[in-house]
JSON list of C-alpha atoms in Angstrom, two decimals:
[
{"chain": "A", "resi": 178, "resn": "UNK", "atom": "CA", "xyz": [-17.92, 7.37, -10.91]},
{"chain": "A", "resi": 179, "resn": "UNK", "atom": "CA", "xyz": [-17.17, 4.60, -8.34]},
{"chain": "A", "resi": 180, "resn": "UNK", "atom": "CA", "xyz": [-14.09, 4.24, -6.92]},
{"chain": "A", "resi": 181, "resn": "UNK", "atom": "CA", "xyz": [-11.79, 5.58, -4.54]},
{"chain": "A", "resi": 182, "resn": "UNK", "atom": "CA", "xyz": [-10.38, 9.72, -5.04]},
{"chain": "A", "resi": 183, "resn": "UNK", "atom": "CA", "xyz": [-8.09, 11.76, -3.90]},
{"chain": "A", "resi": 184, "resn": "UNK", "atom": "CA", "xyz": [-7.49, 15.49, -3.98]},
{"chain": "A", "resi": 185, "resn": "UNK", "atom": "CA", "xyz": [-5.72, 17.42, -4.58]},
{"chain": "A", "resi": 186, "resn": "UNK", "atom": "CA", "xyz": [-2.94, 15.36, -6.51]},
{"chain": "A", "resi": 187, "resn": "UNK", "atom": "CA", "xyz": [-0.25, 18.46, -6.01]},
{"chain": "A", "resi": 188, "resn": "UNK", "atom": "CA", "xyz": [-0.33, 20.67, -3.26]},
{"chain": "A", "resi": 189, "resn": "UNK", "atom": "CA", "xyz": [2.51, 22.81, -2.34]},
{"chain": "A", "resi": 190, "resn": "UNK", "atom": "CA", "xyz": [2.08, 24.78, 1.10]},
{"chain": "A", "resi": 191, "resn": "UNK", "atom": "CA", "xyz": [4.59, 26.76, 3.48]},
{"chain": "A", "resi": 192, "resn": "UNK", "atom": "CA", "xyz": [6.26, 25.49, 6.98]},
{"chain": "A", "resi": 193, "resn": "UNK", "atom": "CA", "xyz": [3.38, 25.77, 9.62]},
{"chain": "A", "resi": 194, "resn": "UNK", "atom": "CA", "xyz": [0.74, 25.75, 7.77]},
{"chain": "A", "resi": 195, "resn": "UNK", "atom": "CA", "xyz": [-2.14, 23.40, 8.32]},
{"chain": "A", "resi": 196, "resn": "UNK", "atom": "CA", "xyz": [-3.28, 21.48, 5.19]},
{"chain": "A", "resi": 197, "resn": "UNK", "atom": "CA", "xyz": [-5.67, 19.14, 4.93]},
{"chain": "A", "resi": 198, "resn": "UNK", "atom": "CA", "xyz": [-5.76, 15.49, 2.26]},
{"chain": "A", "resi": 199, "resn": "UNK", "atom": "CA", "xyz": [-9.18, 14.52, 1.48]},
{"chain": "A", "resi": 200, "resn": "UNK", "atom": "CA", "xyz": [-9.60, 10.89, 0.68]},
{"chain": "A", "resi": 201, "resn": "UNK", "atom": "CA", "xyz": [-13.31, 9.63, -0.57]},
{"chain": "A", "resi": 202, "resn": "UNK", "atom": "CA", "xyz": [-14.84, 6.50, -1.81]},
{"chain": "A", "resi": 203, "resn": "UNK", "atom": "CA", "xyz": [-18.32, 5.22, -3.09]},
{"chain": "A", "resi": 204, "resn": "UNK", "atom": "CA", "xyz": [-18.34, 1.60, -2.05]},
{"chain": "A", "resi": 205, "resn": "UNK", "atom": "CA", "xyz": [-18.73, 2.76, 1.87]},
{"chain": "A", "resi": 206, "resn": "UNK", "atom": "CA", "xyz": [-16.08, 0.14, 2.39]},
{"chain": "A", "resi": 207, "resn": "UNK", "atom": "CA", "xyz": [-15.76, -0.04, 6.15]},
{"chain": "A", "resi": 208, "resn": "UNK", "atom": "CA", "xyz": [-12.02, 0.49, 6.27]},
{"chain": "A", "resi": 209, "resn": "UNK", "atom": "CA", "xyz": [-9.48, 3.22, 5.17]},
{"chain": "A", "resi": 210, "resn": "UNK", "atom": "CA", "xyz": [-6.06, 3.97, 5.17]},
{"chain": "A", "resi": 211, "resn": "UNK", "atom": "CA", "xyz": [-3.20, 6.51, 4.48]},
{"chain": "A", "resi": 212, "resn": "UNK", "atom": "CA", "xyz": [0.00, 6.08, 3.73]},
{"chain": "A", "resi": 213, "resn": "UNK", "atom": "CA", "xyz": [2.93, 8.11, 2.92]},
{"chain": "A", "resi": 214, "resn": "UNK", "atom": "CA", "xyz": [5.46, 7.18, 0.46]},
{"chain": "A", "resi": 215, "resn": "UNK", "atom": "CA", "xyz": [9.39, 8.27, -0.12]},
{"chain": "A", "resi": 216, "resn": "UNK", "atom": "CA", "xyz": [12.09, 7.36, -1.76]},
{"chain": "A", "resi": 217, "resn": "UNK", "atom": "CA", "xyz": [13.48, 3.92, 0.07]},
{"chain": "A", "resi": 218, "resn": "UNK", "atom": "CA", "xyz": [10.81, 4.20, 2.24]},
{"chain": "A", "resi": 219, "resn": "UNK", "atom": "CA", "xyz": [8.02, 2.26, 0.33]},
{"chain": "A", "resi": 220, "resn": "UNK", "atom": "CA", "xyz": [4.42, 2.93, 2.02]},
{"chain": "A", "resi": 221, "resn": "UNK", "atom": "CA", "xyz": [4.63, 3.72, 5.31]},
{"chain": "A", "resi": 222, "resn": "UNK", "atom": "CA", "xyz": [0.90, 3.19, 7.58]},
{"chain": "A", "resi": 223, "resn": "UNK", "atom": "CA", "xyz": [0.08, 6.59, 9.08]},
{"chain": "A", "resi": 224, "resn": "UNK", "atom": "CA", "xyz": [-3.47, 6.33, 10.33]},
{"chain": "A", "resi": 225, "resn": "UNK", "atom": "CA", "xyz": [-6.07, 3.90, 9.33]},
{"chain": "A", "resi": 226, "resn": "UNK", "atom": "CA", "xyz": [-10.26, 3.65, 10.52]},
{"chain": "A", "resi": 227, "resn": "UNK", "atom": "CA", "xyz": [-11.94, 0.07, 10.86]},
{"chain": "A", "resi": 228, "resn": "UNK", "atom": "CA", "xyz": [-15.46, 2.33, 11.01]},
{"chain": "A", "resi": 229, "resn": "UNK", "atom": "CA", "xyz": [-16.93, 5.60, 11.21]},
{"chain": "A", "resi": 230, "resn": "UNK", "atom": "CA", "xyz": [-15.48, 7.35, 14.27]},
{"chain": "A", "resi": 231, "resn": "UNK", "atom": "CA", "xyz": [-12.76, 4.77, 14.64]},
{"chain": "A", "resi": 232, "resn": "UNK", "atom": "CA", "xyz": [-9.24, 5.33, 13.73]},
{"chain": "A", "resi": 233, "resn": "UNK", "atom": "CA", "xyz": [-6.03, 4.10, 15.21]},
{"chain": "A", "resi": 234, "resn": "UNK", "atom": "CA", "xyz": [-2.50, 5.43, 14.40]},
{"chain": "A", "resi": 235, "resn": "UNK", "atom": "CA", "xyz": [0.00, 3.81, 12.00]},
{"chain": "A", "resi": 236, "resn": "UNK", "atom": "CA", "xyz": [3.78, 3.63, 11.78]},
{"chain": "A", "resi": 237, "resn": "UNK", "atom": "CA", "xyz": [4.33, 7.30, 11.25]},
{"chain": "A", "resi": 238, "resn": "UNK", "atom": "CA", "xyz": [1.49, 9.19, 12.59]},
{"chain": "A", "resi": 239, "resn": "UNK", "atom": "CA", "xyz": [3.03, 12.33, 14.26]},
{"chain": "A", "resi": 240, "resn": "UNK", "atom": "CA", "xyz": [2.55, 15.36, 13.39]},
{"chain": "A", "resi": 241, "resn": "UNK", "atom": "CA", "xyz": [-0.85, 14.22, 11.11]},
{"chain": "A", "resi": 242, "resn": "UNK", "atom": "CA", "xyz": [-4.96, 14.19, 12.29]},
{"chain": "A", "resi": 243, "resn": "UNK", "atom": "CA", "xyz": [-7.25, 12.01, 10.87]},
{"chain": "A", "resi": 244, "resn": "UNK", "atom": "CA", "xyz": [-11.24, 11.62, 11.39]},
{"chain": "A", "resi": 245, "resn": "UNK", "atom": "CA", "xyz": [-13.71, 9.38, 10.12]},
{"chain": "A", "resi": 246, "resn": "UNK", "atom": "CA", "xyz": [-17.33, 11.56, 10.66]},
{"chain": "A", "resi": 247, "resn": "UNK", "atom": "CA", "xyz": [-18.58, 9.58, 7.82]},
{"chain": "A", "resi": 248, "resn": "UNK", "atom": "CA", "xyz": [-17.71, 6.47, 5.80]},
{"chain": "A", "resi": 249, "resn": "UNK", "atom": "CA", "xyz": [-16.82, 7.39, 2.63]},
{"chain": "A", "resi": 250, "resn": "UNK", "atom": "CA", "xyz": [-14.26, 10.37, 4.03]},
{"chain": "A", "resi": 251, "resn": "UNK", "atom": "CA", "xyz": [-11.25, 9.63, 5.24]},
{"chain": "A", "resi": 252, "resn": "UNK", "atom": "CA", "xyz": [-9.66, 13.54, 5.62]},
{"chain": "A", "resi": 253, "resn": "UNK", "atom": "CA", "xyz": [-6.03, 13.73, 6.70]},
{"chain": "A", "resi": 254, "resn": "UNK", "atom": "CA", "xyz": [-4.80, 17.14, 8.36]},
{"chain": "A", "resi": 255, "resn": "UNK", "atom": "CA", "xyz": [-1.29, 18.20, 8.54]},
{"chain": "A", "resi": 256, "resn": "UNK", "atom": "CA", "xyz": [-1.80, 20.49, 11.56]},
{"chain": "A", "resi": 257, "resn": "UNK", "atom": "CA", "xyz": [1.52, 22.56, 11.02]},
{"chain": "A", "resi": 258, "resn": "UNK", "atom": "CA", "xyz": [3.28, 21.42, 8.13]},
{"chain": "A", "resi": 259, "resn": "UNK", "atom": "CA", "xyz": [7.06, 20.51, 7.74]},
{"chain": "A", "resi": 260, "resn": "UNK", "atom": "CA", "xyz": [9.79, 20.27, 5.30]},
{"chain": "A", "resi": 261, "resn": "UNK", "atom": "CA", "xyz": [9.61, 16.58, 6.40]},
{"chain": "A", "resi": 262, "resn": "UNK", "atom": "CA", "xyz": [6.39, 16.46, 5.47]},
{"chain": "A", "resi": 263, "resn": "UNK", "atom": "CA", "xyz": [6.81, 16.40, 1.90]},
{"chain": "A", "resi": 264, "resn": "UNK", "atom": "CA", "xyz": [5.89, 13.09, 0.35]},
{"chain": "A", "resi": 265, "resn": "UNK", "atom": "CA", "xyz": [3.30, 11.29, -1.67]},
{"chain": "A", "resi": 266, "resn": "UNK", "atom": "CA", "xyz": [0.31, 10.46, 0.12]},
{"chain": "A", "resi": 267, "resn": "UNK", "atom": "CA", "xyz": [-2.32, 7.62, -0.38]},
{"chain": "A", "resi": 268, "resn": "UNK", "atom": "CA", "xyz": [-5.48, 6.87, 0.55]},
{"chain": "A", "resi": 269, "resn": "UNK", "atom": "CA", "xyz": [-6.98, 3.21, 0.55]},
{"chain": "A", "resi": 270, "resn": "UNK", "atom": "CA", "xyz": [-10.25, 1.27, 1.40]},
{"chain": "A", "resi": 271, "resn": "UNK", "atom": "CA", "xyz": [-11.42, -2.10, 1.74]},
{"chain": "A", "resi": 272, "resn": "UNK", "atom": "CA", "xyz": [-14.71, -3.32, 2.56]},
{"chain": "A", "resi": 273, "resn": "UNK", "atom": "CA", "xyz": [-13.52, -6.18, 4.99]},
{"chain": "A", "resi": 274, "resn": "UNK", "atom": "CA", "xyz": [-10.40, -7.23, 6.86]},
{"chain": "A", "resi": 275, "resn": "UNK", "atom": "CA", "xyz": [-8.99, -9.56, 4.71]},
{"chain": "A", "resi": 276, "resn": "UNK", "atom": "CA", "xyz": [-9.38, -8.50, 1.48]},
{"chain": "A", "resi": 277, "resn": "UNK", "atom": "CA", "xyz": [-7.57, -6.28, -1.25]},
{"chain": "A", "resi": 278, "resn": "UNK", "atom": "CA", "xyz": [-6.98, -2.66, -0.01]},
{"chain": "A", "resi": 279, "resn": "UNK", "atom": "CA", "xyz": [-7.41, -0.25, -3.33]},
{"chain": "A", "resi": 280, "resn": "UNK", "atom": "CA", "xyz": [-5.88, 2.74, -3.63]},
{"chain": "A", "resi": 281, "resn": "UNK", "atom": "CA", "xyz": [-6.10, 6.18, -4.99]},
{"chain": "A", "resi": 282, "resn": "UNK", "atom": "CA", "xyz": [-3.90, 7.96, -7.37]},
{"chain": "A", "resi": 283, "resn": "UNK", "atom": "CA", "xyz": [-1.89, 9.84, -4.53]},
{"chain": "A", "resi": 284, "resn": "UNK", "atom": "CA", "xyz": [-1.20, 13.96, -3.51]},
{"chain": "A", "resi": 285, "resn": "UNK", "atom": "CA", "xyz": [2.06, 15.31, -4.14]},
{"chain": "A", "resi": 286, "resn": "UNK", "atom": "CA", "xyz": [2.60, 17.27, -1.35]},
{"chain": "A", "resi": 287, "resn": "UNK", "atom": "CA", "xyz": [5.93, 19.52, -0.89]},
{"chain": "A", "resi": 288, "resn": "UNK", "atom": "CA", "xyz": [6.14, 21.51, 2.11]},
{"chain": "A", "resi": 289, "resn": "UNK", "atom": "CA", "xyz": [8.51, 24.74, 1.43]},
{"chain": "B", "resi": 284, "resn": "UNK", "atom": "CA", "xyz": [9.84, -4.94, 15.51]},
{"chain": "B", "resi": 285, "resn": "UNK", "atom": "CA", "xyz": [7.52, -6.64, 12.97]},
{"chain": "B", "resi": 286, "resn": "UNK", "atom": "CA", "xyz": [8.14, -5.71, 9.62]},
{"chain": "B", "resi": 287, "resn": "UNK", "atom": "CA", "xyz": [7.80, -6.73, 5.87]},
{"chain": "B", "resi": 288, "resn": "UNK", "atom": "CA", "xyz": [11.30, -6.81, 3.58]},
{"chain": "B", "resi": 289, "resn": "UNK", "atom": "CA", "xyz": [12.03, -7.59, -0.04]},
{"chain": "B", "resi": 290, "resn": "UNK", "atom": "CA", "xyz": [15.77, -9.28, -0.19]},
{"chain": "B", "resi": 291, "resn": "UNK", "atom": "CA", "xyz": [16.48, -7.44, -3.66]},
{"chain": "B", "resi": 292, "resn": "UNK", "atom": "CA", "xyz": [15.72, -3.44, -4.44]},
{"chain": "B", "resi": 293, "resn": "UNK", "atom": "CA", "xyz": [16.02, -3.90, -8.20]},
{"chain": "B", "resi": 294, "resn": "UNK", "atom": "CA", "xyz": [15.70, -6.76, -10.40]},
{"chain": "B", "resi": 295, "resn": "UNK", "atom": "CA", "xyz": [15.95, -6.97, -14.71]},
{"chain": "B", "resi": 296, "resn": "UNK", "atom": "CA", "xyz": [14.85, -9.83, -16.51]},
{"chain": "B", "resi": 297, "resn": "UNK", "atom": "CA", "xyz": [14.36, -10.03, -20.61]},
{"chain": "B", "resi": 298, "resn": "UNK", "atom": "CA", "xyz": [11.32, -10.23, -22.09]},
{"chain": "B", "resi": 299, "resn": "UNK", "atom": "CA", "xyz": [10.17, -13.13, -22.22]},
{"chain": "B", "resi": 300, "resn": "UNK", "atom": "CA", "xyz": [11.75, -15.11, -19.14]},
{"chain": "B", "resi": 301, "resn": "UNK", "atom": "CA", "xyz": [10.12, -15.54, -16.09]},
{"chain": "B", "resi": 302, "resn": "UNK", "atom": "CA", "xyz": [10.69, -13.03, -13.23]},
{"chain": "B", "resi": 303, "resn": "UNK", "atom": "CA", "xyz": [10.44, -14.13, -9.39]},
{"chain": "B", "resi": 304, "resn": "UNK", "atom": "CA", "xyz": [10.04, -11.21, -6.51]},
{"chain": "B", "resi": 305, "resn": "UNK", "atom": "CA", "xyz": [11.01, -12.46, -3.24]},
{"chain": "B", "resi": 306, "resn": "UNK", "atom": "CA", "xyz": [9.34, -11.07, 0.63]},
{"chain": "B", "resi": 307, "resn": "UNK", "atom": "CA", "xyz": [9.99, -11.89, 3.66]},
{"chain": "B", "resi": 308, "resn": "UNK", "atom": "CA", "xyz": [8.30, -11.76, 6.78]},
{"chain": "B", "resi": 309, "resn": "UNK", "atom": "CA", "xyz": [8.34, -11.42, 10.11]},
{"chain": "B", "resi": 310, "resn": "UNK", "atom": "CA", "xyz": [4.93, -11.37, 12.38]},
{"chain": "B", "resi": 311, "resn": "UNK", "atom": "CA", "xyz": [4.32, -15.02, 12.56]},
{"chain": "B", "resi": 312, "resn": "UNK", "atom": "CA", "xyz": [0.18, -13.88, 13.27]},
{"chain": "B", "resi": 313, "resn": "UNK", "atom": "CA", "xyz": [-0.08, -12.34, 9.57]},
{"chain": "B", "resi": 314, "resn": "UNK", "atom": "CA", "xyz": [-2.63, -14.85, 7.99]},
{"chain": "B", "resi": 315, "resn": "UNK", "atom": "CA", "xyz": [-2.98, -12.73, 4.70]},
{"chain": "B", "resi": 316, "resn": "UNK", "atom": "CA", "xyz": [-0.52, -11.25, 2.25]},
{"chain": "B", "resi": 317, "resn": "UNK", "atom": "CA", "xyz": [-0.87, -9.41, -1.15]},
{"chain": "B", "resi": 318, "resn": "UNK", "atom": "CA", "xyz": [0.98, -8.68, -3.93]},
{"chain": "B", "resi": 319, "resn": "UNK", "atom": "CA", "xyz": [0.97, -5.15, -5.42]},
{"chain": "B", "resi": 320, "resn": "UNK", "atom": "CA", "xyz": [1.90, -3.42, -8.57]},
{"chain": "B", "resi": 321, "resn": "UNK", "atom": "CA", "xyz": [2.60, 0.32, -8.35]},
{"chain": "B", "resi": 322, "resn": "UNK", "atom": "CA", "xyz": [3.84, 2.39, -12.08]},
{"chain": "B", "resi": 323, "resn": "UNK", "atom": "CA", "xyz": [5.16, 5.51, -11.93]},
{"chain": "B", "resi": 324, "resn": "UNK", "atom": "CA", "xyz": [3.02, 8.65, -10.88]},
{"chain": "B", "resi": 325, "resn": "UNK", "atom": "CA", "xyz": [-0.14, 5.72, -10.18]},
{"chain": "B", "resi": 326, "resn": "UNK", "atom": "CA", "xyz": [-1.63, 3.92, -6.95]},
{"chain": "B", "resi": 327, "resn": "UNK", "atom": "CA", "xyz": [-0.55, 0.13, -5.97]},
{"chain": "B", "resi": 328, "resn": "UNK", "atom": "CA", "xyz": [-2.56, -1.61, -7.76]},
{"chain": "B", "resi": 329, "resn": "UNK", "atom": "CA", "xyz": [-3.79, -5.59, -6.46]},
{"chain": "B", "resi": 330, "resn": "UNK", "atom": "CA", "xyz": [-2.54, -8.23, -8.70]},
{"chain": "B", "resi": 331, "resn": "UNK", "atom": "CA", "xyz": [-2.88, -11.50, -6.28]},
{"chain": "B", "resi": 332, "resn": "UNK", "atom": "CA", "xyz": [-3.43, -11.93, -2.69]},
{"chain": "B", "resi": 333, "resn": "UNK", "atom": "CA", "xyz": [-2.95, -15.48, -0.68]},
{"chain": "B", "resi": 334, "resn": "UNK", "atom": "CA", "xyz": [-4.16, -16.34, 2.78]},
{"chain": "B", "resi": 335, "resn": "UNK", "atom": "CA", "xyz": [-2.26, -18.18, 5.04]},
{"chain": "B", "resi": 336, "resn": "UNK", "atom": "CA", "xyz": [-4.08, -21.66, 4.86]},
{"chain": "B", "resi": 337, "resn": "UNK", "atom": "CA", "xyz": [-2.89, -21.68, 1.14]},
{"chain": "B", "resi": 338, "resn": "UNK", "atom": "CA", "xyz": [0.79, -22.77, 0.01]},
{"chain": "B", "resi": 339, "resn": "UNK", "atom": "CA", "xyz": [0.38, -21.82, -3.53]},
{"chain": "B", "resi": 340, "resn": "UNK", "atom": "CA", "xyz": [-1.96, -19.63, -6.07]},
{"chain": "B", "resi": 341, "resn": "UNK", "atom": "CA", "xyz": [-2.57, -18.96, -9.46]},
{"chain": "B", "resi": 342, "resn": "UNK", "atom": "CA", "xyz": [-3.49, -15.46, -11.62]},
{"chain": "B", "resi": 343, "resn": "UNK", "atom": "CA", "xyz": [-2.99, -15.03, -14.85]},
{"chain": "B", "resi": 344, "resn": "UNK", "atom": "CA", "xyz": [0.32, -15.49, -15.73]},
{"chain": "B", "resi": 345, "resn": "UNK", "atom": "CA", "xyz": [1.02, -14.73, -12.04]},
{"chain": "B", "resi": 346, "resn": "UNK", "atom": "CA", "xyz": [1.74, -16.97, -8.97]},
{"chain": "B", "resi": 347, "resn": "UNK", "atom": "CA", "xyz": [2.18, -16.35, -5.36]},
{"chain": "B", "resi": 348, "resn": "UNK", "atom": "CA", "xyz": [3.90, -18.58, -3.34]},
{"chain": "B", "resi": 349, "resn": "UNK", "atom": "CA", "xyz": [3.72, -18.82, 0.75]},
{"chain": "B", "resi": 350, "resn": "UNK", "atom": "CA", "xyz": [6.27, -20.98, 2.82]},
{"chain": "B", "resi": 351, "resn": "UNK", "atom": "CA", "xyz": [5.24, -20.08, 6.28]},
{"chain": "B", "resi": 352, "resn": "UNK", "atom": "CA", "xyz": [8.30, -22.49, 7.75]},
{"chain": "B", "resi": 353, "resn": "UNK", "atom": "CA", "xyz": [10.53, -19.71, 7.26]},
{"chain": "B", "resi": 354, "resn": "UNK", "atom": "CA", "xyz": [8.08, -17.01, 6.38]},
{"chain": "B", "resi": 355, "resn": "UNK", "atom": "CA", "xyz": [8.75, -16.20, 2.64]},
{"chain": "B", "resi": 356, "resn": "UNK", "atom": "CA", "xyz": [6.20, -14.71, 0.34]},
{"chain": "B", "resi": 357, "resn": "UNK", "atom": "CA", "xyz": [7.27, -14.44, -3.67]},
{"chain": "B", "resi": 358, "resn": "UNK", "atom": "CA", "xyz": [5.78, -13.64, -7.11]},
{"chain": "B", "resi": 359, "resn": "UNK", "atom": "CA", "xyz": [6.64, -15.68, -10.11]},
{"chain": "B", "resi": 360, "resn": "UNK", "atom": "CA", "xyz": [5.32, -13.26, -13.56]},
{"chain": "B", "resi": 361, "resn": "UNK", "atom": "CA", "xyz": [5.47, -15.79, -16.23]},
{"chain": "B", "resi": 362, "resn": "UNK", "atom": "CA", "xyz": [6.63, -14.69, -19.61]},
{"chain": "B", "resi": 363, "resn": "UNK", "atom": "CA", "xyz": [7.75, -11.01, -18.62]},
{"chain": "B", "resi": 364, "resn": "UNK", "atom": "CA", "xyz": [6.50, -8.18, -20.70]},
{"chain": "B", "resi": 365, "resn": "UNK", "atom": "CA", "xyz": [7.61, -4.33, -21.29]},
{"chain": "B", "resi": 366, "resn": "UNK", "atom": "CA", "xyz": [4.26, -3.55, -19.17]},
{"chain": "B", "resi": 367, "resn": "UNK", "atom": "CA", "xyz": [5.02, -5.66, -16.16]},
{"chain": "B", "resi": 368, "resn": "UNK", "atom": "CA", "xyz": [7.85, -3.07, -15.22]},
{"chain": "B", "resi": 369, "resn": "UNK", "atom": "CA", "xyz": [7.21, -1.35, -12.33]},
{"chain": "B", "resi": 370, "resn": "UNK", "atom": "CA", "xyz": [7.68, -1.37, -8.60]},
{"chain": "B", "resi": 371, "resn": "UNK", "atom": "CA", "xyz": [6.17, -4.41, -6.83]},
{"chain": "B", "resi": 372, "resn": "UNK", "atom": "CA", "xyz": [5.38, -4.19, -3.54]},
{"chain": "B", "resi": 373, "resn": "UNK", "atom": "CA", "xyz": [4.14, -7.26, -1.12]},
{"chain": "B", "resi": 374, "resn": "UNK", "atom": "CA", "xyz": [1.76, -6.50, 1.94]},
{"chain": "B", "resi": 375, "resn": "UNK", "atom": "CA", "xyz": [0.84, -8.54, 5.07]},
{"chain": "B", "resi": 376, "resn": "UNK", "atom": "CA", "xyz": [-2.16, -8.09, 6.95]},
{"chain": "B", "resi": 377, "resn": "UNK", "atom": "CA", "xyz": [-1.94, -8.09, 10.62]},
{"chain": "B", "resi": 378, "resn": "UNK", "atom": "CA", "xyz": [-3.77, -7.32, 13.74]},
{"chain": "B", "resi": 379, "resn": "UNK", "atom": "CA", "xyz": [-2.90, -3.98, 15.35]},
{"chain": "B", "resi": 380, "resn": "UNK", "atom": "CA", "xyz": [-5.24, -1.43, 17.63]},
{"chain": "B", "resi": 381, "resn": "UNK", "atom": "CA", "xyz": [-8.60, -1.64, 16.60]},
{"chain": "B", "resi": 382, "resn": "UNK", "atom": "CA", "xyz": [-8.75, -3.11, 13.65]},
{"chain": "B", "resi": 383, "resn": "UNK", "atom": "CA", "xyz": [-6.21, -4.91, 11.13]},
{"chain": "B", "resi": 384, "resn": "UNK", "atom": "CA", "xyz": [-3.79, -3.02, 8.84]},
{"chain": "B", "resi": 385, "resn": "UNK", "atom": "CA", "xyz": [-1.49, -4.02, 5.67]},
{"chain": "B", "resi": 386, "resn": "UNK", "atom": "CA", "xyz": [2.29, -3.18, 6.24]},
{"chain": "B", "resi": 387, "resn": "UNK", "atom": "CA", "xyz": [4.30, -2.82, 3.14]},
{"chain": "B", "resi": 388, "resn": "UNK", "atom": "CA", "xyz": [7.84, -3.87, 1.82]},
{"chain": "B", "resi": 389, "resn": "UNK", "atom": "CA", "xyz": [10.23, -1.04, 0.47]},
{"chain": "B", "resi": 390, "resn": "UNK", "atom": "CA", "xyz": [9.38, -2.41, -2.78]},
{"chain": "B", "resi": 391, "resn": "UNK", "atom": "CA", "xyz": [11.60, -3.97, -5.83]},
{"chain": "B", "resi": 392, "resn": "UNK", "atom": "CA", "xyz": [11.73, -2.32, -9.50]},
{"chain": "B", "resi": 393, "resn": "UNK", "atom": "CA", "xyz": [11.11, -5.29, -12.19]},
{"chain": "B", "resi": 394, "resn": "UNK", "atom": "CA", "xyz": [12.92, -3.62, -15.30]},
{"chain": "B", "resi": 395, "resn": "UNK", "atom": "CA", "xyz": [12.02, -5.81, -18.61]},
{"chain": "B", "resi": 396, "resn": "UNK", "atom": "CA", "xyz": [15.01, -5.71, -21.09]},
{"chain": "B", "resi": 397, "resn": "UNK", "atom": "CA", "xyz": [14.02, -5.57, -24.76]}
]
């Protein structure tokens, strides 16, 4: 189906361990985003790609590694997870600058 | 810094009356804004954008209005329903690095009174 998906939605992984969001979407929209969301927070920009082999950090992006090989992936590694770490993640595209960004249905992620 | 703020966290309404979500802004350069809806356990989801050469638009039973004298962004939801609770986020598009990015509010919870 078209759209934009996420997996997994839950993922629960120790301190230090490296654990990697995948983000992908059929309308090879030319940008992507994550985010990361907490509690009184909102979304918070951590990395975000214009293209394919173009990204540029966010807000947040420590600690996170992001790489655009092709356009409809979007993969974001947490090289050695923290307790910090633990948040709700989203993924979103657009196909140009100005437009609506949509968004996927998120990964619980709770670092232990 | 830039940034994108809501002036209230929570906001209840009765069904029925009209609700209005307030933004404010900072980065004078953002020429694009958007209004989000986000329910529990779901993605934002769009419900009206405006670009900056616009004062005023219309959805369906929704309307965003942009005062860029003192850089406020709301949402007027006409005749709230039990469905229109949720989290509502606003977003403004601006240029950064390579490329240009949405920055989000913190977000205000519409609850709809019975």
């Amino acid at each position: 189906d078209a759209g934009i998906t996420q997996s997994p939605r839950y993922k629960i992984t120790e301190t230090g361990r490296q654990v990697t969001l995948m983000c992908h979407q059929t309308w090879s929209h030319s940008y992507m985003f994550w985010y990361r969301q907490d509690l009184g927070h909102g979304l918070r920009l951590i990395y975000y790609s214009a293209a394919a082999d173009i990204t540029d950090k966010g807000e947040v992006p420590d600690g996170y590694v992001v790489s655009r090989s092709k356009t409809e992936n979007f993969p974001l590694t947490l090289e050695s997870a923290t307790r910090s770490q633990t948040s709700v993640y989203f993924c979103a595209s657009r196909g140009q600058a100005n437009t609506e960004a949509f968004f996927g249905q998120g990964t619980r992620l709770t670092v232990v | 810094g830039e940034s994108v703020g809501l002036h209230l966290p929570t906001l209840s309404v009765q069904e029925g009356d009209n609700s209005i979500i307030n933004c404010a802004y900072s980065n004078s350069a953002s020429d694009y804004f958007i209004w989000y809806k986000q329910e529990s356990g779901k993605g934002p989801q769009f419900i009206i954008d405006i670009r900056s050469n616009m004062d005023k638009r219309q959805g369906q039973r929704v309307t965003v209005l942009l005062n860029k004298t003192v850089k406020h962004l709301s949402l007027q939801i006409a005749a709230t329903q039990p469905g229109d609770s949720a989290v509502y986020f606003c977003a403004e598009n601006s240029k950064s690095g390579s490329a240009r990015q949405l920055t989000f509010g913190s977000g205000t919870q519409l609850t709809v009174l019975p």
